[in-house]
Amino acid sequence: MAIYKSGEELMKEVRETKGFGDAVSFWSLGQAGILLKGKEEDGLICIDPYLTSSIEESNPETEFKRAFPPVLNPAMLQDLDGVLVTHGHDDHLDLSTIKEIGRVSDSQFGIPAPLVTFVQEHLKNKDIHSAKDGEVFKIKGFKVTPIPAAHTEYEKDSSGNHLFLGYLIEVNGIRIYHSGDTIVTPELIEKVKAFKPNVAFLPINGADFFRTSRGIIGNMNSREAADFAAAVGVDLLVPIHYDLFPNNRENPAYFVDYLFQHYPCQKFHMMVPGERFIYHK
Amino acid sequence: MAIYKSGEELMKEVRETKGFGDAVSFWSLGQAGILLKGKEEDGLICIDPYLTSSIEESNPETEFKRAFPPVLNPAMLQDLDGVLVTHGHDDHLDLSTIKEIGRVSDSQFGIPAPLVTFVQEHLKNKDIHSAKDGEVFKIKGFKVTPIPAAHTEYEKDSSGNHLFLGYLIEVNGIRIYHSGDTIVTPELIEKVKAFKPNVAFLPINGADFFRTSRGIIGNMNSREAADFAAAVGVDLLVPIHYDLFPNNRENPAYFVDYLFQHYPCQKFHMMVPGERFIYHK
Amino acid sequence: MAIYKSGEELMKEVRETKGFGDAVSFWSLGQAGILLKGKEEDGLICIDPYLTSSIEESNPETEFKRAFPPVLNPAMLQDLDGVLVTHGHDDHLDLSTIKEIGRVSDSQFGIPAPLVTFVQEHLKNKDIHSAKDGEVFKIKGFKVTPIPAAHTEYEKDSSGNHLFLGYLIEVNGIRIYHSGDTIVTPELIEKVKAFKPNVAFLPINGADFFRTSRGIIGNMNSREAADFAAAVGVDLLVPIHYDLFPNNRENPAYFVDYLFQHYPCQKFHMMVPGERFIYHK
């Protein structure tokens, strides 16, 4: 499986994509990885970058083998201003990626509070935001509000800080919700609805007995993602978390079929790895 | 939506379908309803017949509206020898259907133990088997072993008897598993695997946050049904519980796609309402 | 990709499957290959057997590579009474298969008239029926009527005989239509409708510009197969010609989706390679 655009060619596109008055640009990095750009002065951030093959390299027996190579080498991200990590699983918090970004850039990091100490060891002298439920922080033009995610339960450390997060992000007048890994809960519906997101990135790979038995922690499925988007009122729904690992996939055709039958007016966009999408409000 | 075969025409087919040395005949009654016939002397039983519109008649506000009319009027089942009920939900235990069958036939009934007292009031002087985990009973040539189902938890009454059941059925040398409504559990895999079923009737409608929130209790989904069939070793997999209620459906195309991609040698048959299938061992 | 049942185990099942008063038994050989048995005295015939890998062996560059091995070695077909060939393409008329069947059995052959001279060279002293539009011939209990197929045009040789055929087959009171490779035409609808088939084997792999450009001659697609079955009135629809060659496939889930949405009462059965199906009228 190839990539739409990658490496220096992709970075060139990222640099040359200038902001517009009412728009946000984003690129799919595969799995839950998203690169986000507002206007030029807002900076460039990414969420959950897994830009190496460290999972399969550190454990050749793993069933989590990439279906396509990283769209970027993390060393290319010298101009990055921020990295948001939703939780500690390898495909969301990849230390190899994070460390390399820390080495080459002045990027800040948003890390779930329970993981900050662990991450700090690998990111000496870096600016790390300890991400906690409802505690806003800013990275250049991006205003970021962490909210709890249930993967598949809400879990807190002994200080009461959530291990799994999603992010409500505002930039250039546009509101973006990146769910991280989560199922649907009534609280989540309420919080995301109140945020009035223009764009939502939601997983569609679901969960089932057999994957759970093998230690794969589940997410909302494609039907839930569609119903959730309708329940909270999202302008553009972007499905994520189904493309990179064949063992934990859901055929996105089911998502499309369900939308077409039930929500034929729900705007959505499925991204291919390395694709840019410019969302105009 | 029309029906393949119904009413007197269907009953004629049922009567005229004679048993074979190595075969069992079954008809789809819609939802989880199955009519089963072995050799002539084995008799005729059915499982979970919902042959009225009592749900929508008693509650016009319900979202559980039939997509097609009953394939049979229960008054036509004078020759029935047994009715197996898996649990107390309206689409599985329909009192109107059960009472009418009791009125017109000498049928026996297999009812989950916790529901027997309730059902008895409506089935005076009828032969009722109080169905309990592992306690075998016979209805003519059918040997029936109830096993617990998890819908979506295993639930017991104060006497320790399970509210939700599936049935292991042996007739004419053929082993049939009707799951009732259930999710997959390790115990279920173990029990059904030990039974070595030739045929398994499994729900594919799944579960999700939004249906659960509206009070719809979930089942295994199409992916789990396929994986379960592979895990226990079933010769013929028959998906059920997806056709009758549009509000609680899953598109069976997802089931077929998953089978075709993952288990291209798993025999299966999708039934249309009122269809007969003759399974030869 | 594995096979449901193959080799001697499959042949044993074929031999031991005895006919019933109202039934016909058939086995999927992959692609368009079907093995047919009526009552014992009716004999055993097959249609379009491609039971070798001769296409890819004779041309390693071909894109027509088997996804699964032959379910039978043609040398196992000593008891075969007839072979019907629908047209001269390699996956329908495989000389290696045909010659081996000729060598080991007393099978008769039904071959489109334009191909008889060619085939005779390889089948010395064999009983060959020169199959022509509307000219009935018999092979034991099987009454066979060839009808023209349009693949994707009706084509005739200089004597006016059709190169592409389908077969209307009557055995044991059951009418079976095997389409061969064809698109839908008004004449085909008319002829097949008049035949009142109980069972129809129809291709679902379709056609498109790109496959056509590579020399792949098209067929009806899954939607046309479903609409055709409805138009002519078929009791049981069996999709074929989608499983063997990944390069010329269509996902059968689309077929199921279309049926479920548009013809929810159309009986159908999807076969896995080496599967037996016993159709009772």
PDB file of C-alpha atoms in Angstrom, chain B residues 1-4 13 20 22 235-236 242-243 249-254 256-257 260-261 263-270 272-273 275-278 280-281, chain C residues 1-4 13 20 22 235-236 242-243 249-254 256-257 260-261 263-270 272-273 275-278 280-281:
ATOM      1  CA  MET B   1     -41.310  -6.176   2.066  1.00  0.00           C
ATOM      2  CA  ALA B   2     -42.998  -9.353   1.016  1.00  0.00           C
ATOM      3  CA  ILE B   3     -42.402 -12.885   2.180  1.00  0.00           C
ATOM      4  CA  TYR B   4     -40.986 -15.803   0.256  1.00  0.00           C
ATOM      5  CA  GLU B  13     -44.745 -27.215   2.461  1.00  0.00           C
ATOM      6  CA  PHE B  20     -34.365 -37.802   5.132  1.00  0.00           C
ATOM      7  CA  ASP B  22     -29.273 -37.438   7.355  1.00  0.00           C
ATOM      8  CA  ASP B 235     -20.338 -26.451   9.377  1.00  0.00           C
ATOM      9  CA  LEU B 236     -23.211 -24.170   8.373  1.00  0.00           C
ATOM     10  CA  TYR B 242     -31.283  -8.692  11.436  1.00  0.00           C
ATOM     11  CA  ASP B 243     -34.278  -8.766   9.111  1.00  0.00           C
ATOM     12  CA  ARG B 249     -30.709  -4.099  11.866  1.00  0.00           C
ATOM     13  CA  GLU B 250     -27.323  -4.722  10.507  1.00  0.00           C
ATOM     14  CA  ASN B 251     -26.783  -4.844   6.797  1.00  0.00           C
ATOM     15  CA  PRO B 252     -25.950  -8.518   6.160  1.00  0.00           C
ATOM     16  CA  ALA B 253     -23.598  -7.403   3.394  1.00  0.00           C
ATOM     17  CA  TYR B 254     -21.063  -6.542   6.116  1.00  0.00           C
ATOM     18  CA  VAL B 256     -20.744 -11.462   3.865  1.00  0.00           C
ATOM     19  CA  ASP B 257     -17.847  -9.099   3.239  1.00  0.00           C
ATOM     20  CA  PHE B 260     -15.417 -13.466   2.156  1.00  0.00           C
ATOM     21  CA  GLN B 261     -12.284 -11.617   3.285  1.00  0.00           C
ATOM     22  CA  TYR B 263     -13.188 -17.078   6.148  1.00  0.00           C
ATOM     23  CA  PRO B 264     -13.692 -17.793   2.447  1.00  0.00           C
ATOM     24  CA  CYS B 265     -14.416 -21.445   3.193  1.00  0.00           C
ATOM     25  CA  GLN B 266     -16.996 -20.964   5.927  1.00  0.00           C
ATOM     26  CA  LYS B 267     -20.310 -22.307   4.663  1.00  0.00           C
ATOM     27  CA  PHE B 268     -23.207 -20.033   5.438  1.00  0.00           C
ATOM     28  CA  HIS B 269     -26.734 -19.462   4.307  1.00  0.00           C
ATOM     29  CA  MET B 270     -28.761 -16.292   4.609  1.00  0.00           C
ATOM     30  CA  VAL B 272     -35.356 -14.878   3.517  1.00  0.00           C
ATOM     31  CA  PRO B 273     -38.605 -14.883   5.539  1.00  0.00           C
ATOM     32  CA  GLU B 275     -37.765 -19.872   3.238  1.00  0.00           C
ATOM     33  CA  ARG B 276     -37.113 -23.547   3.785  1.00  0.00           C
ATOM     34  CA  PHE B 277     -33.587 -24.871   3.996  1.00  0.00           C
ATOM     35  CA  ILE B 278     -32.826 -28.577   4.129  1.00  0.00           C
ATOM     36  CA  HIS B 280     -27.866 -32.562   4.853  1.00  0.00           C
ATOM     37  CA  LYS B 281     -25.021 -33.679   7.065  1.00  0.00           C
TER      38      LYS B 281
ATOM     39  CA  MET C   1      -7.297 -19.540   0.634  1.00  0.00           C
ATOM     40  CA  ALA C   2      -8.370 -22.995   1.593  1.00  0.00           C
ATOM     41  CA  ILE C   3     -11.144 -25.169   0.219  1.00  0.00           C
ATOM     42  CA  TYR C   4     -14.197 -26.436   2.032  1.00  0.00           C
ATOM     43  CA  GLU C  13     -19.248 -37.227  -0.736  1.00  0.00           C
ATOM     44  CA  PHE C  20     -34.005 -37.698  -3.691  1.00  0.00           C
ATOM     45  CA  ASP C  22     -37.464 -33.840  -5.688  1.00  0.00           C
ATOM     46  CA  ASP C 235     -36.414 -19.709  -7.133  1.00  0.00           C
ATOM     47  CA  LEU C 236     -32.774 -20.053  -6.085  1.00  0.00           C
ATOM     48  CA  TYR C 242     -16.286 -14.149  -8.699  1.00  0.00           C
ATOM     49  CA  ASP C 243     -14.155 -16.339  -6.443  1.00  0.00           C
ATOM     50  CA  ARG C 249     -13.518 -10.452  -8.939  1.00  0.00           C
ATOM     51  CA  GLU C 250     -16.408  -8.599  -7.543  1.00  0.00           C
ATOM     52  CA  ASN C 251     -16.998  -8.429  -3.818  1.00  0.00           C
ATOM     53  CA  PRO C 252     -20.104 -10.607  -3.280  1.00  0.00           C
ATOM     54  CA  ALA C 253     -21.094  -8.316  -0.406  1.00  0.00           C
ATOM     55  CA  TYR C 254     -22.335  -5.845  -3.029  1.00  0.00           C
ATOM     56  CA  VAL C 256     -25.945  -9.314  -0.984  1.00  0.00           C
ATOM     57  CA  ASP C 257     -26.456  -5.649  -0.209  1.00  0.00           C
ATOM     58  CA  PHE C 260     -31.246  -7.238   0.727  1.00  0.00           C
ATOM     59  CA  GLN C 261     -32.245  -3.712  -0.255  1.00  0.00           C
ATOM     60  CA  TYR C 263     -35.270  -8.192  -3.378  1.00  0.00           C
ATOM     61  CA  PRO C 264     -35.447  -9.203   0.280  1.00  0.00           C
ATOM     62  CA  CYS C 265     -37.416 -12.326  -0.650  1.00  0.00           C
ATOM     63  CA  GLN C 266     -35.146 -13.599  -3.394  1.00  0.00           C
ATOM     64  CA  LYS C 267     -33.668 -16.894  -2.248  1.00  0.00           C
ATOM     65  CA  PHE C 268     -29.985 -17.172  -2.965  1.00  0.00           C
ATOM     66  CA  HIS C 269     -27.026 -19.210  -1.876  1.00  0.00           C
ATOM     67  CA  MET C 270     -23.371 -18.258  -2.066  1.00  0.00           C
ATOM     68  CA  VAL C 272     -17.611 -21.768  -1.054  1.00  0.00           C
ATOM     69  CA  PRO C 273     -15.217 -23.896  -3.140  1.00  0.00           C
ATOM     70  CA  GLU C 275     -19.279 -27.057  -1.046  1.00  0.00           C
ATOM     71  CA  ARG C 276     -22.286 -29.265  -1.735  1.00  0.00           C
ATOM     72  CA  PHE C 277     -25.757 -27.813  -1.932  1.00  0.00           C
ATOM     73  CA  ILE C 278     -28.841 -29.988  -2.210  1.00  0.00           C
ATOM     74  CA  HIS C 280     -35.191 -29.468  -3.011  1.00  0.00           C
ATOM     75  CA  LYS C 281     -37.967 -28.236  -5.224  1.00  0.00           C
TER      76      LYS C 281
END
